[in-house]
Short mmCIF file of C-alpha atoms and ligand atoms in Angstrom, two decimals:
data_model
loop_
_atom_site.label_atom_id
_atom_site.label_comp_id
_atom_site.label_asym_id
_atom_site.label_seq_id
_atom_site.Cartn_x
_atom_site.Cartn_y
_atom_site.Cartn_z
CA MET A 1 13.66 12.81 -24.22
CA SER A 2 12.88 10.28 -21.45
CA VAL A 3 9.87 11.04 -19.52
CA LYS A 4 9.36 10.83 -15.71
CA VAL A 5 6.00 10.40 -14.13
CA CYS A 6 5.59 11.91 -10.74
CA LYS A 7 2.84 10.96 -8.15
CA PHE A 8 2.31 13.38 -5.30
CA GLY A 9 0.82 11.99 -2.20
CA GLY A 10 -1.89 13.61 0.10
CA THR A 11 0.45 15.54 2.17
CA SER A 12 2.18 17.11 -0.80
CA MET A 13 -1.24 18.29 -1.67
CA ALA A 14 -2.11 19.52 2.04
CA ASP A 15 -2.13 23.38 1.45
CA GLY A 16 -1.16 25.99 -0.98
CA ASN A 17 2.44 26.20 0.26
CA VAL A 18 3.00 22.56 -0.21
CA ILE A 19 1.45 22.73 -3.68
CA ARG A 20 3.98 25.56 -4.49
CA ASN A 21 6.86 23.17 -3.47
CA VAL A 22 5.47 20.81 -6.11
CA LYS A 23 5.44 23.36 -8.74
CA SER A 24 8.93 24.00 -8.17
CA ILE A 25 10.04 20.56 -8.21
CA ILE A 26 8.14 19.92 -11.66
CA ASP A 27 9.76 23.07 -12.87
CA GLY A 28 13.11 21.91 -11.73
CA ASP A 29 13.29 18.94 -14.47
CA ALA A 30 11.91 19.21 -17.91
CA GLU A 31 11.43 15.37 -18.04
CA ARG A 32 8.72 15.70 -15.23
CA LYS A 33 6.01 15.63 -17.76
CA PHE A 34 3.09 13.93 -16.11
CA VAL A 35 1.71 14.56 -12.72
CA VAL A 36 -0.66 12.05 -10.81
CA VAL A 37 -2.04 13.41 -7.53
CA SER A 38 -3.83 12.45 -4.56
CA ALA A 39 -6.30 14.33 -2.42
CA PRO A 40 -5.24 16.82 0.18
CA GLY A 41 -4.12 14.91 3.42
CA LYS A 42 -3.49 16.05 7.02
CA ARG A 43 -2.01 19.43 7.53
CA TYR A 44 -1.43 18.72 11.23
CA SER A 45 -1.84 15.35 13.22
CA ASP A 46 -5.59 15.55 14.21
CA ASP A 47 -6.46 17.07 10.86
CA ILE A 48 -8.84 15.11 8.66
CA LYS A 49 -7.90 13.60 5.18
CA VAL A 50 -10.19 14.94 2.40
CA THR A 51 -10.88 11.45 1.28
CA ASP A 52 -12.20 10.60 4.90
CA LEU A 53 -14.38 13.89 4.88
CA LEU A 54 -15.73 12.66 1.55
CA TYR A 55 -16.81 9.16 3.00
CA LYS A 56 -18.50 11.14 5.68
CA CYS A 57 -20.38 13.11 2.87
CA HIS A 58 -21.36 9.70 1.43
CA ALA A 59 -22.78 8.41 4.96
CA GLU A 60 -24.66 11.71 5.31
CA LEU A 61 -26.07 11.43 1.80
CA LEU A 62 -27.50 8.14 2.54
CA SER A 63 -29.06 9.18 5.91
CA CYS A 64 -30.34 12.54 4.98
CA GLY A 65 -30.50 12.81 1.24
CA SER A 66 -28.02 15.48 1.01
CA CYS A 67 -24.52 15.87 1.85
CA ALA A 68 -24.47 19.60 2.36
CA GLU A 69 -23.16 19.53 6.13
CA SER A 70 -20.27 17.42 5.46
CA PHE A 71 -19.29 18.83 2.05
CA ALA A 72 -19.18 22.11 3.63
CA ALA A 73 -15.87 21.21 5.06
CA VAL A 74 -14.45 19.90 1.60
CA ARG A 75 -15.63 23.03 0.36
CA ALA A 76 -13.67 25.05 2.79
CA ARG A 77 -10.34 22.94 2.43
CA PHE A 78 -10.35 23.50 -1.45
CA SER A 79 -11.22 27.12 -1.33
CA SER A 80 -8.44 28.01 1.03
CA ILE A 81 -6.16 26.07 -0.94
CA VAL A 82 -7.08 28.15 -4.04
CA LYS A 83 -6.67 31.29 -1.90
CA GLU A 84 -3.32 30.51 -0.67
CA LEU A 85 -2.11 30.07 -4.12
CA GLY A 86 -3.61 33.12 -5.33
CA LEU A 87 -5.18 31.34 -8.30
CA ASN A 88 -7.53 32.99 -10.69
CA PHE A 89 -9.73 29.95 -10.82
CA ASP A 90 -13.32 29.67 -10.33
CA ILE A 91 -13.25 26.95 -7.51
CA SER A 92 -16.92 27.45 -6.12
CA ALA A 93 -18.35 26.78 -9.36
CA VAL A 94 -16.42 23.36 -9.51
CA LEU A 95 -17.37 22.67 -6.12
CA ASP A 96 -21.19 23.28 -6.82
CA GLU A 97 -20.88 21.03 -9.77
CA THR A 98 -19.34 18.21 -7.81
CA GLN A 99 -21.77 18.58 -4.91
CA ALA A 100 -24.50 18.23 -7.30
CA ARG A 101 -23.03 15.33 -8.89
CA ILE A 102 -22.15 13.48 -5.73
CA GLU A 103 -25.95 13.81 -4.83
CA CYS A 104 -27.17 12.79 -8.24
CA GLU A 105 -24.95 9.70 -8.51
CA GLN A 106 -25.12 8.44 -4.95
CA ASN A 107 -21.96 6.09 -5.53
CA GLU A 108 -19.54 5.92 -2.67
CA ASP A 109 -16.52 5.40 -4.87
CA PHE A 110 -17.68 8.48 -6.97
CA THR A 111 -17.74 10.56 -4.11
CA ALA A 112 -14.70 9.28 -2.24
CA SER A 113 -12.75 10.13 -5.63
CA ARG A 114 -13.63 13.73 -5.81
CA GLY A 115 -10.61 14.71 -3.46
CA GLU A 116 -8.33 13.37 -6.28
CA TYR A 117 -10.36 15.26 -9.12
CA LEU A 118 -10.45 18.51 -7.39
CA SER A 119 -6.74 18.54 -6.43
CA ALA A 120 -5.60 17.39 -10.23
CA ARG A 121 -7.90 20.42 -11.52
CA ILE A 122 -5.98 22.94 -9.09
CA VAL A 123 -2.75 21.60 -9.83
CA ALA A 124 -3.45 21.46 -13.58
CA GLU A 125 -3.86 25.26 -13.28
CA VAL A 126 -0.85 25.85 -10.96
CA LEU A 127 1.31 24.20 -13.72
CA GLY A 128 -0.57 25.49 -16.76
CA ALA A 129 -0.85 21.70 -17.74
CA LYS A 130 -3.76 19.95 -19.42
CA PHE A 131 -6.20 18.19 -16.98
CA VAL A 132 -7.00 14.50 -17.92
CA ASP A 133 -9.85 13.01 -16.01
CA ALA A 134 -8.91 9.40 -15.00
CA GLU A 135 -12.39 8.51 -15.56
CA THR A 136 -11.73 8.68 -19.13
CA VAL A 137 -8.42 6.39 -19.39
CA VAL A 138 -8.22 4.36 -16.38
CA PHE A 139 -10.42 1.18 -16.71
CA PHE A 140 -11.51 -1.72 -14.56
CA LYS A 141 -12.38 -5.26 -15.28
CA GLU A 142 -15.71 -7.15 -14.69
CA ASN A 143 -14.03 -8.76 -11.49
CA GLY A 144 -13.16 -5.01 -10.22
CA SER A 145 -9.22 -5.48 -10.95
CA LEU A 146 -7.34 -2.97 -12.95
CA ASP A 147 -7.85 -3.55 -16.89
CA GLY A 148 -4.11 -2.66 -17.61
CA GLU A 149 -3.80 -3.17 -21.27
CA ARG A 150 -6.92 -1.03 -21.94
CA SER A 151 -5.89 1.86 -19.55
CA TYR A 152 -2.19 1.70 -20.90
CA ARG A 153 -3.51 2.11 -24.56
CA ALA A 154 -5.98 5.03 -23.53
CA ILE A 155 -3.38 6.85 -21.51
CA ALA A 156 -0.70 6.53 -24.01
CA ALA A 157 -3.03 7.83 -26.89
CA GLU A 158 -4.34 10.72 -24.67
CA LEU A 159 -0.94 11.85 -23.68
CA SER A 160 0.73 11.62 -26.86
CA GLY A 161 2.28 15.00 -27.83
CA VAL A 162 1.15 16.53 -24.73
CA GLU A 163 3.90 18.72 -22.96
CA ARG A 164 2.52 18.39 -19.61
CA ALA A 165 -0.53 16.76 -17.89
CA VAL A 166 -2.08 16.22 -14.43
CA LEU A 167 -4.18 13.23 -13.71
CA PRO A 168 -6.11 12.44 -10.50
CA GLY A 169 -5.15 9.27 -8.68
CA PHE A 170 -7.10 6.68 -7.04
CA TYR A 171 -9.97 6.08 -9.67
CA GLY A 172 -11.15 5.05 -13.02
CA LYS A 173 -14.11 3.82 -14.68
CA GLY A 174 -15.90 0.54 -13.94
CA VAL A 175 -17.43 -1.88 -16.64
CA ASP A 176 -20.95 -0.52 -15.53
CA GLY A 177 -19.74 3.01 -16.67
CA ARG A 178 -19.62 4.47 -13.25
CA VAL A 179 -16.57 5.77 -11.36
CA LYS A 180 -14.64 3.24 -9.36
CA THR A 181 -11.77 3.38 -6.90
CA PHE A 182 -8.77 1.32 -5.92
CA SER A 183 -8.48 0.40 -2.46
CA ARG A 184 -7.11 3.21 0.05
CA GLY A 185 -3.92 4.73 -1.02
CA GLY A 186 -4.53 3.46 -4.56
CA SER A 187 -3.21 6.71 -6.14
CA ASP A 188 0.19 5.01 -6.08
CA ILE A 189 -1.32 2.42 -8.45
CA SER A 190 -2.46 5.09 -10.58
CA GLY A 191 1.00 6.92 -10.68
CA ALA A 192 2.40 3.19 -11.71
CA VAL A 193 -0.11 2.83 -14.53
CA VAL A 194 0.60 6.21 -16.08
CA ALA A 195 4.39 5.52 -15.73
CA ARG A 196 3.80 2.06 -17.69
CA ALA A 197 1.64 3.72 -20.12
CA VAL A 198 4.12 6.25 -21.35
CA ASN A 199 6.92 3.86 -20.75
CA ALA A 200 8.82 6.36 -18.05
CA SER A 201 12.51 6.32 -17.26
CA VAL A 202 11.45 6.37 -13.77
CA TYR A 203 8.42 6.55 -11.57
CA GLU A 204 8.93 9.07 -8.95
CA ASN A 205 6.58 8.78 -5.83
CA TRP A 206 6.83 12.06 -3.79
CA THR A 207 5.61 11.67 -0.22
CA ASP A 208 6.63 13.16 3.05
CA VAL A 209 9.33 10.79 4.10
CA SER A 210 12.84 10.24 2.52
CA GLY A 211 12.41 6.76 1.66
CA PHE A 212 11.85 3.48 3.29
CA LEU A 213 13.44 2.96 6.53
CA ALA A 214 14.80 -0.36 7.75
CA CYS A 215 11.89 -0.56 10.42
CA ASP A 216 9.12 1.23 12.03
CA PRO A 217 10.39 4.57 13.38
CA ARG A 218 7.83 4.26 16.13
CA ILE A 219 9.41 1.10 17.38
CA VAL A 220 13.40 1.75 16.69
CA GLN A 221 14.52 5.35 16.99
CA SER A 222 15.99 6.76 13.89
CA PRO A 223 16.34 3.58 11.82
CA LYS A 224 18.64 3.45 8.77
CA ARG A 225 17.07 4.49 5.45
CA ILE A 226 17.13 1.95 2.87
CA LYS A 227 18.71 3.14 -0.29
CA ARG A 228 17.82 0.28 -2.77
CA LEU A 229 15.11 -2.39 -2.66
CA SER A 230 14.22 -4.88 -5.09
CA TYR A 231 10.64 -5.05 -6.41
CA LYS A 232 10.22 -8.33 -4.34
CA GLU A 233 11.78 -6.94 -1.10
CA LEU A 234 9.43 -4.07 -1.48
CA ARG A 235 6.35 -6.29 -1.89
CA GLU A 236 7.37 -8.48 1.10
CA LEU A 237 8.06 -5.22 3.37
CA SER A 238 4.77 -3.44 2.20
CA TYR A 239 2.42 -6.31 2.59
CA MET A 240 3.84 -6.74 6.02
CA GLY A 241 2.94 -3.24 6.91
CA ALA A 242 5.69 -0.88 5.79
CA ASN A 243 3.07 1.42 4.09
CA VAL A 244 5.21 4.03 2.28
CA LEU A 245 3.88 2.75 -1.03
CA HIS A 246 0.61 0.84 -1.97
CA SER A 247 1.80 -2.92 -2.24
CA ASP A 248 0.04 -3.36 -5.64
CA SER A 249 1.69 -0.28 -7.23
CA ILE A 250 4.63 -2.66 -8.55
CA PHE A 251 2.64 -4.60 -10.82
CA PRO A 252 2.14 -2.20 -13.79
CA VAL A 253 5.64 -0.78 -13.62
CA ARG A 254 7.38 -4.47 -12.94
CA ARG A 255 6.91 -5.85 -16.46
CA ALA A 256 8.28 -2.67 -18.15
CA ASN A 257 11.36 -2.54 -15.89
CA ILE A 258 10.53 0.88 -14.60
CA PRO A 259 12.32 1.82 -11.17
CA ILE A 260 10.27 3.72 -8.60
CA GLN A 261 12.24 6.32 -6.77
CA ILE A 262 10.67 7.53 -3.53
CA LYS A 263 11.28 11.05 -2.53
CA ASN A 264 10.32 13.71 -0.01
CA THR A 265 8.53 16.63 -1.33
CA PHE A 266 9.48 18.63 1.99
CA ARG A 267 13.31 17.78 1.39
CA PRO A 268 13.56 16.96 -2.55
CA GLN A 269 17.53 17.20 -2.07
CA ASP A 270 17.52 13.89 -0.14
CA GLU A 271 18.16 10.88 -2.32
CA GLY A 272 15.28 8.77 -1.19
CA THR A 273 14.87 4.92 -2.16
CA ALA A 274 15.20 3.30 -5.50
CA ILE A 275 13.04 0.53 -5.96
CA LEU A 276 14.56 -1.62 -8.61
CA PRO A 277 13.76 -4.42 -10.84
CA SER A 278 15.69 -7.44 -10.60
CA SER A 279 17.84 -6.77 -13.99
CA ARG A 280 18.96 -3.49 -12.45
CA TYR A 281 19.30 -4.46 -8.98
CA VAL A 282 22.60 -4.46 -7.17
CA PRO A 283 22.61 -5.80 -3.64
CA SER A 284 23.50 -3.29 -1.03
CA GLY A 285 25.87 -5.69 0.67
CA ASN A 286 23.55 -5.79 3.78
CA LEU A 287 22.24 -9.21 4.53
CA VAL A 288 19.10 -7.96 5.87
CA THR A 289 17.37 -5.00 3.97
CA GLY A 290 14.34 -4.60 6.32
CA ILE A 291 12.10 -5.72 9.14
CA ALA A 292 8.31 -5.28 9.05
CA GLY A 293 5.29 -6.93 10.67
CA LYS A 294 1.74 -6.79 11.81
CA LYS A 295 -0.19 -7.73 14.87
CA ASN A 296 -3.46 -9.76 15.36
CA PHE A 297 -3.25 -13.20 13.58
CA THR A 298 -4.94 -16.18 14.50
CA VAL A 299 -3.31 -19.59 14.22
CA ILE A 300 -5.17 -22.79 13.85
CA PHE A 301 -2.99 -25.72 14.78
CA ILE A 302 -3.92 -29.16 13.47
CA GLU A 303 -1.99 -32.27 14.64
CA LYS A 304 -2.63 -35.72 13.02
CA SER A 305 -0.31 -38.86 12.83
CA HIS A 306 0.83 -39.54 9.31
CA MET A 307 -0.80 -36.51 7.87
CA ASN A 308 2.18 -36.26 5.54
CA SER A 309 0.95 -39.64 3.71
CA GLU A 310 -2.64 -38.83 3.64
CA VAL A 311 -3.47 -37.59 -0.05
CA GLY A 312 -5.54 -34.52 -0.26
CA PHE A 313 -5.16 -33.66 3.46
CA ILE A 314 -4.34 -29.94 3.01
CA ARG A 315 -6.75 -29.51 0.16
CA ASP A 316 -9.38 -30.95 2.33
CA VAL A 317 -8.55 -28.47 5.42
CA LEU A 318 -8.35 -25.54 2.77
CA SER A 319 -11.80 -26.25 1.26
CA VAL A 320 -13.46 -25.57 4.83
CA LEU A 321 -11.85 -22.42 4.87
CA ALA A 322 -12.72 -21.51 1.38
CA ALA A 323 -16.21 -22.43 2.15
CA GLU A 324 -16.31 -19.54 4.62
CA GLY A 325 -14.57 -17.08 2.59
CA VAL A 326 -11.62 -17.10 4.78
CA SER A 327 -7.95 -16.76 3.22
CA VAL A 328 -4.87 -18.08 4.76
CA GLU A 329 -1.64 -15.99 5.05
CA HIS A 330 0.96 -18.77 5.73
CA ILE A 331 0.87 -22.49 6.19
CA PRO A 332 4.03 -23.64 7.98
CA SER A 333 3.80 -27.46 8.30
CA GLY A 334 5.64 -30.49 9.77
CA ILE A 335 5.28 -34.30 9.33
CA ASP A 336 2.32 -34.61 11.45
CA THR A 337 1.37 -30.86 12.36
CA MET A 338 0.15 -27.96 10.15
CA SER A 339 -0.63 -24.40 11.04
CA LEU A 340 -3.16 -22.08 9.43
CA VAL A 341 -2.11 -18.60 10.06
CA ILE A 342 -5.31 -16.21 9.49
CA ASP A 343 -5.73 -12.43 9.74
CA SER A 344 -7.93 -12.09 12.98
CA HIS A 345 -9.97 -9.32 11.31
CA SER A 346 -11.35 -11.85 8.84
CA LEU A 347 -12.81 -14.07 11.55
CA THR A 348 -15.72 -13.80 13.85
CA ASP A 349 -16.26 -16.35 16.66
CA ALA A 350 -18.97 -17.92 15.00
CA LYS A 351 -16.71 -18.31 11.91
CA LEU A 352 -14.13 -19.63 13.69
CA ASN A 353 -16.10 -22.29 15.62
CA LYS A 354 -17.66 -23.28 12.04
CA ILE A 355 -14.32 -23.72 10.83
CA VAL A 356 -13.03 -25.67 13.67
CA GLU A 357 -15.99 -28.18 13.48
CA GLY A 358 -15.76 -28.26 9.70
CA ILE A 359 -12.17 -29.21 9.89
CA LYS A 360 -12.88 -32.01 12.45
CA GLU A 361 -15.61 -33.25 10.33
CA THR A 362 -13.47 -33.42 7.26
CA VAL A 363 -10.09 -34.64 8.32
CA ALA A 364 -10.70 -36.10 11.71
CA PRO A 365 -7.48 -34.49 13.57
CA ASP A 366 -5.82 -35.89 16.83
CA LEU A 367 -5.56 -32.52 18.01
CA ILE A 368 -6.71 -28.93 16.99
CA ARG A 369 -5.92 -25.83 18.84
CA ILE A 370 -6.56 -21.96 18.47
CA ILE A 371 -3.82 -19.59 19.29
CA ASP A 372 -4.77 -16.09 19.12
CA ASN A 373 -3.15 -12.70 19.44
CA ILE A 374 -0.23 -13.43 17.18
CA ALA A 375 2.10 -10.88 15.51
CA LEU A 376 4.05 -11.64 12.47
CA ILE A 377 7.39 -10.27 11.81
CA ALA A 378 9.22 -10.38 8.55
CA THR A 379 13.15 -10.30 8.25
CA VAL A 380 13.44 -9.46 4.67
CA GLY A 381 16.58 -9.49 2.37
CA HIS A 382 17.98 -10.89 -0.73
CA GLY A 383 21.52 -11.21 0.86
CA MET A 384 19.89 -13.77 3.20
CA SER A 385 20.01 -16.53 0.74
CA SER A 386 23.43 -16.71 0.14
CA SER A 387 24.64 -16.45 3.81
CA VAL A 388 24.79 -19.16 6.11
CA GLY A 389 23.55 -18.80 9.53
CA THR A 390 21.11 -15.50 9.05
CA SER A 391 18.04 -17.47 10.55
CA ALA A 392 20.52 -18.56 13.39
CA ARG A 393 21.05 -14.92 14.17
CA ILE A 394 17.55 -13.95 13.99
CA PHE A 395 16.52 -16.68 16.42
CA LYS A 396 19.44 -16.22 18.78
CA ALA A 397 18.37 -12.34 18.91
CA ILE A 398 15.01 -13.29 19.74
CA ALA A 399 16.00 -15.82 22.37
CA ASP A 400 18.45 -13.49 23.94
CA ALA A 401 15.57 -11.08 24.34
CA ASP A 402 13.59 -13.61 26.16
CA ILE A 403 10.93 -14.05 23.66
CA ASN A 404 9.13 -17.33 22.91
CA VAL A 405 8.65 -17.81 19.36
CA LYS A 406 5.34 -19.41 18.25
CA MET A 407 5.56 -20.00 14.57
CA ILE A 408 8.59 -19.79 11.86
CA ASP A 409 7.96 -19.65 8.29
CA GLN A 410 10.94 -19.18 5.67
CA GLY A 411 9.39 -18.09 2.12
CA SER A 412 10.66 -20.52 -0.45
CA SER A 413 12.43 -17.44 -2.00
CA GLU A 414 14.75 -17.71 0.90
CA MET A 415 14.73 -13.83 1.17
CA ASN A 416 12.14 -13.67 4.04
CA VAL A 417 11.85 -15.19 7.32
CA ILE A 418 8.59 -14.86 9.12
CA THR A 419 8.61 -15.24 12.76
CA GLY A 420 5.21 -15.50 14.88
CA VAL A 421 5.34 -14.25 18.40
CA LYS A 422 2.74 -13.12 21.11
CA ASN A 423 1.29 -9.68 20.16
CA GLU A 424 2.66 -8.34 23.43
CA ASP A 425 6.32 -9.17 22.29
CA TYR A 426 5.97 -7.62 18.91
CA GLU A 427 7.92 -4.24 19.46
CA LYS A 428 10.48 -6.10 21.74
CA CYS A 429 11.08 -8.90 19.05
CA ILE A 430 11.58 -6.06 16.38
CA ARG A 431 13.95 -4.11 18.36
CA ALA A 432 16.02 -7.30 18.92
CA ILE A 433 16.26 -8.11 15.19
CA TYR A 434 17.00 -4.73 14.41
CA ALA A 435 19.76 -4.46 16.88
CA GLU A 436 21.17 -7.66 15.54
CA PHE A 437 21.29 -6.72 11.94
CA PHE A 438 21.86 -2.96 11.95
CA ASN A 439 23.62 -2.04 15.25
CA ARG A 440 26.48 -4.22 14.77
CA GLU A 441 28.55 -5.01 11.38
CA ASN A 442 26.20 -6.84 9.15
N1 LIG B 1 -6.95 9.73 -1.17
C1 LIG B 1 -6.95 8.38 -1.25
C2 LIG B 1 -6.92 7.67 0.17
O1 LIG B 1 -6.78 8.39 0.99
C3 LIG B 1 -6.10 7.77 -2.15
C4 LIG B 1 -4.52 7.79 -2.09
O2 LIG B 1 -4.35 8.88 -1.09
O3 LIG B 1 -3.86 7.31 -2.63
O4 LIG B 1 -6.76 6.63 0.50
#
């Protein structure tokens, strides 16, 4: 029998009623055997996610030596979930133990991981399934990245012959033997790791939306839903801010060709979005699959005559940035010009000054200029590579909206055109591109 791995996000864990939905989803399909859960998310817009409460606990612990005050809010959240579910489960004993271990470990990652741990304990009770602690089966390497091979082996061994199991997402064990978390939203990665370990037929990622939308619904009203995406398109879109799924979650499943299906816990009947490996990907027929973007980039523009014939020019420029520990997102270039596009959050004024001085000293440019407050917009789609004139349509739409383009970069995969505009033109630019490709016939 094939096996499905289901990951439920924070809003699917938010209260007892939603957890009942989760149970009926799992009970509705015998192939849904392994479940990965996040910590309870927000119940209403100004509610606080349990993981954020736990980061507060850690801060309180550092400043006062105890986390009693902040942990009270965590306690209240889990106690009410257990009460709403009418479970016969001694959550207060588990919470006491958890608080004691938080105070003893004094490890931020450990504290943050307890939301997933407690969720998984409760969901295992609800489903009558085995609880498998991620600490015993998900491992990190010395450099902090996932130790995939070791984790897949451990999970496969632990789950072999098990009828149903629940695992907490977001964390595992570091080489120092202590609990370590992925970056925020990392339960998506945990789900993918489990899917890979058990060679699942599909990795179902249950969220509170019915899949990916062609662009941000806060910018365009009711954008079209994307039915199918390739892994590559997903990577481009989620890196550029479409945040339904953690952008690293495709790595574990990609090698094993396992599709990801995004589903909505609150509308399980909706089809959602399928994310497919290239071998199974059937183009949707649309030229553009989706549009995503981010604000706040800084561009360092460098001009020097005959730059192209100077051996090692780009390497020398990049070594200045590497020395400051700053990474570059894009490097569009011409014969005598190049631009370095950098995430502004990674720069302070002092760092930027040092970089500019370093570049002047190392490569003696004719001109160096800083352009701030740049937004990048990615227009993504496999269909673009085989169709003449797509870029022309993008730029005509932007020009018709009276927006000045500051930078263009077409990825070498020809499935992604990145446009840099002023921050203030960001929303208008997305609307213009969306209207061109989605409101008319593609
Ligand atoms: N609970 C963690 C977070 O808020 C991880 C997750 O939800 O995936 O980032």
